[in-house]
Tab-separated table of C-alpha atoms in Angstrom:
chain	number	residue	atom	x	y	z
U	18	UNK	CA	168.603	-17.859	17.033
U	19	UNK	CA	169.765	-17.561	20.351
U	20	UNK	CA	171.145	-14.681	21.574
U	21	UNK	CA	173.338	-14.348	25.579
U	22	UNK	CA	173.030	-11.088	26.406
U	23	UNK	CA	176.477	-9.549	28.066
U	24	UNK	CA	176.137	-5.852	28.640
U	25	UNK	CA	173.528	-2.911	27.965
U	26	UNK	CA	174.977	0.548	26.318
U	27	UNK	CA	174.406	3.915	27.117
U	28	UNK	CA	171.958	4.188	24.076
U	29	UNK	CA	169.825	1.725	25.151
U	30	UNK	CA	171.350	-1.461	22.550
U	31	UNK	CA	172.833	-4.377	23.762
U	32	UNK	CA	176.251	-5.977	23.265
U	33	UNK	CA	175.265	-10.100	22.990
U	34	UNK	CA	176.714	-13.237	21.974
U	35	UNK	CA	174.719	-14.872	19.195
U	36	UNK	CA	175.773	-18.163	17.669
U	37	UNK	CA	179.101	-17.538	19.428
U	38	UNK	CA	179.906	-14.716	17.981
U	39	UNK	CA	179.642	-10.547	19.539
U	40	UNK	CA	176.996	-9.149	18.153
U	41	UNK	CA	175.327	-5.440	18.840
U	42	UNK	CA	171.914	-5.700	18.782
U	43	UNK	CA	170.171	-2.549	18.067
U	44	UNK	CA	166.450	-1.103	17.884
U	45	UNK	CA	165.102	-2.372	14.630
U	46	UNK	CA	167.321	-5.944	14.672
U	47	UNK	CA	165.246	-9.322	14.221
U	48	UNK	CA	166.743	-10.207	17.397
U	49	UNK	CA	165.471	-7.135	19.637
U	50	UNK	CA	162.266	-8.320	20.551
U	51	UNK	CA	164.182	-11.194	22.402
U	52	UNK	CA	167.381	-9.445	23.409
U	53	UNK	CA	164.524	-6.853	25.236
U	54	UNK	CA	162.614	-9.180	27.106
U	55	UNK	CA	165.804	-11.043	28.683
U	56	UNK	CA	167.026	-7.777	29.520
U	57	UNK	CA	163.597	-6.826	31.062
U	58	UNK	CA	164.065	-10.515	33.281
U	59	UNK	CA	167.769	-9.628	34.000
U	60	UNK	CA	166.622	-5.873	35.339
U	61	UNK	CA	170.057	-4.496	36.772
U	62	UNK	CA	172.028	-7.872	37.067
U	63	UNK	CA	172.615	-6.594	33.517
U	64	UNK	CA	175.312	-4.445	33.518
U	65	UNK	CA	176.433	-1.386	31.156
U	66	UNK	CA	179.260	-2.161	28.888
U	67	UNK	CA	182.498	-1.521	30.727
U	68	UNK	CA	184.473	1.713	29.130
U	69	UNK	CA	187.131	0.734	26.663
U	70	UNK	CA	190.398	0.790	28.150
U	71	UNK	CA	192.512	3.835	26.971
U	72	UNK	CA	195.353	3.076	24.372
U	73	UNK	CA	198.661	4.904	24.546
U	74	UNK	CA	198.910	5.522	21.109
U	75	UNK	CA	202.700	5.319	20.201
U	76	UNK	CA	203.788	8.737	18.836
U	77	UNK	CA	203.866	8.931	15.021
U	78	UNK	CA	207.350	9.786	14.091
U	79	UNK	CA	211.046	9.760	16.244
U	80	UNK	CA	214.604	10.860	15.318
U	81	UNK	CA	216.945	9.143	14.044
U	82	UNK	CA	219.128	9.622	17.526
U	83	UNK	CA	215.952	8.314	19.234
U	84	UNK	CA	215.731	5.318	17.120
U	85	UNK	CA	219.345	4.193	17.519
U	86	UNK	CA	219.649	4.826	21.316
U	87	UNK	CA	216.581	2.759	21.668
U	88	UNK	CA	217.943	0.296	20.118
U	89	UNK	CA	221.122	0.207	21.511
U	90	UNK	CA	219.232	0.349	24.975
U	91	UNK	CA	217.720	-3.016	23.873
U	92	UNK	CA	221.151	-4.407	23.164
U	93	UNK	CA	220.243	-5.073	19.400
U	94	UNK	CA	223.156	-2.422	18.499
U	95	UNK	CA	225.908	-1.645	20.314
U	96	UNK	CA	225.983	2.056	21.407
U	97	UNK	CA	229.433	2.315	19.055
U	98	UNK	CA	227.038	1.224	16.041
U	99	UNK	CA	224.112	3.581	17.075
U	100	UNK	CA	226.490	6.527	17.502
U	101	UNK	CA	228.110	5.586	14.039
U	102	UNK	CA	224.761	5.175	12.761
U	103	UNK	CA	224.068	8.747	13.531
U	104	UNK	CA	226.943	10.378	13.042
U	105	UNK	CA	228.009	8.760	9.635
U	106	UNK	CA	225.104	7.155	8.231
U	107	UNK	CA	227.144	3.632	9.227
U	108	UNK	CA	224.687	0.982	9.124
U	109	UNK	CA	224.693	-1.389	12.360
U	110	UNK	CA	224.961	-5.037	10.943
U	111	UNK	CA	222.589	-6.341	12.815
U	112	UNK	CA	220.195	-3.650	10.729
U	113	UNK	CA	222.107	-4.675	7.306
U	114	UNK	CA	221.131	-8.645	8.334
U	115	UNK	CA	217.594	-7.355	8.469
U	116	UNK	CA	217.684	-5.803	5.026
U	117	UNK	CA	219.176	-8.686	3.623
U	118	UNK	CA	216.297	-10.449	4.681
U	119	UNK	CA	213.778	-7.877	2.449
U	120	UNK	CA	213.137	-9.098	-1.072
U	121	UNK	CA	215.765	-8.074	-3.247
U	122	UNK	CA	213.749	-5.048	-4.517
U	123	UNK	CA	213.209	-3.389	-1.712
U	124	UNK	CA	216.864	-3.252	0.049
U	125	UNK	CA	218.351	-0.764	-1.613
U	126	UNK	CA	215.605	1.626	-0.551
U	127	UNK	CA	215.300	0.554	2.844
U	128	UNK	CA	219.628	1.022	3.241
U	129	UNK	CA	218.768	4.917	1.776
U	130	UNK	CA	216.122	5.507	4.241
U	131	UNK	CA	217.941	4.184	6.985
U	132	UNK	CA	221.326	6.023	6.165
U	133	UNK	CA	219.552	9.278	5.140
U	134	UNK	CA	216.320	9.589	7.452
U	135	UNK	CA	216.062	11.933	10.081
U	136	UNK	CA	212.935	10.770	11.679
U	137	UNK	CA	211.651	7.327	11.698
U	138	UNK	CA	207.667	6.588	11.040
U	139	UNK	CA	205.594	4.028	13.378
U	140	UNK	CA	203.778	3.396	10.354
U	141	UNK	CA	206.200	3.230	8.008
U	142	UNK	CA	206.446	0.131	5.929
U	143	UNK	CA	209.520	-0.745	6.813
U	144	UNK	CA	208.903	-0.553	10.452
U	145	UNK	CA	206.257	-3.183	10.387
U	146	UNK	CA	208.477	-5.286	8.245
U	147	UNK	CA	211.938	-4.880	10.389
U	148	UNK	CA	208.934	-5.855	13.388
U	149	UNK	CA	208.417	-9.209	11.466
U	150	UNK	CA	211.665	-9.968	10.616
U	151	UNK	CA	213.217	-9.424	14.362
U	152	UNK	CA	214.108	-12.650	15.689
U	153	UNK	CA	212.083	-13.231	17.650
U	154	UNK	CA	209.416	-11.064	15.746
U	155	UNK	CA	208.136	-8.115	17.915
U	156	UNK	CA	203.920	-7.994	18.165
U	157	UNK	CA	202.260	-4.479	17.053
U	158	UNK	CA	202.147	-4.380	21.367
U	159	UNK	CA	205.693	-4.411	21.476
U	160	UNK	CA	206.846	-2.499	18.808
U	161	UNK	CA	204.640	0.380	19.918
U	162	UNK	CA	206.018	0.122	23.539
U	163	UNK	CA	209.777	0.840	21.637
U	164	UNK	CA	208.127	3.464	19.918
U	165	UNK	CA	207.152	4.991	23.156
U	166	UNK	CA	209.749	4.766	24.633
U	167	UNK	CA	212.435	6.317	22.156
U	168	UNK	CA	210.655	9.163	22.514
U	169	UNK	CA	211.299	9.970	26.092
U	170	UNK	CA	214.565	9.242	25.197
């Protein structure tokens, strides 16, 4: 099998392309004998791995205030909705249109936790699911850049 060496690691493995595919070849692997020699040939046009970039991880939870001003900042409320929304438990419509989209099971659960929440869970369930029911859906990317940003607000 062939294997394309693309980096060398810190530890002395290899990060390859083999059949197409990434593959980490290690000490021990059938392929190490040849993944070795090319890298002996390739001396230091062989790189190290580049570092992985860092990820802004979006925070875990944000208020309910957070949630609706973010969303009225990205015009899918209006701010009289999100300020209902907070200060009565009034659902926006354009949230109620995305319950009504949930299988009828689950809707009168998600309209309790978003009348009754106080803080709002990137991981919830429901987040990911309001995420692929926005028209047009919003990628993990984009959700998490929301999520960010709430919570500066």
């Amino acid at each position: 099998m062939m294997v394309e060496l693309l980096f060398r690691r810190e530890d002395g493995s290899f990060v390859a392309r083999v059949g197409g595919l990434p593959y980490h070849v290690i000490p021990g692997d059938p392929l190490w004998e040849d993944a070795a020699e090319q890298a002996a040939e390739l001396g230091q046009a062989l790189g190290f791995e580049p570092p992985s970039p860092v990820v802004e991880l979006p925070p875990g939870a944000i208020s309910d205030r957070q949630f609706a001003q973010g969303l009225a900042e990205a015009g899918l409320i209006s701010e009289d909705e999100a300020e209902e929304w907070v200060a009565a438990g009034a659902l926006p419509a354009p949230l109620i249109a995305l319950v009504d989209l949930l299988p009828v099971g689950q809707r009168f659960a998600a309209r309790m936790l978003l009348r009754g929440a106080t803080r709002f869970e990137f991981a919830h369930p429901l987040a990911e699911a309001f995420a692929a029911l926005a028209d047009p859906p919003w990628s993990a990317e984009y959700r998490a850049a929301f999520w960010r940003h709430c919570a500066t607000l």
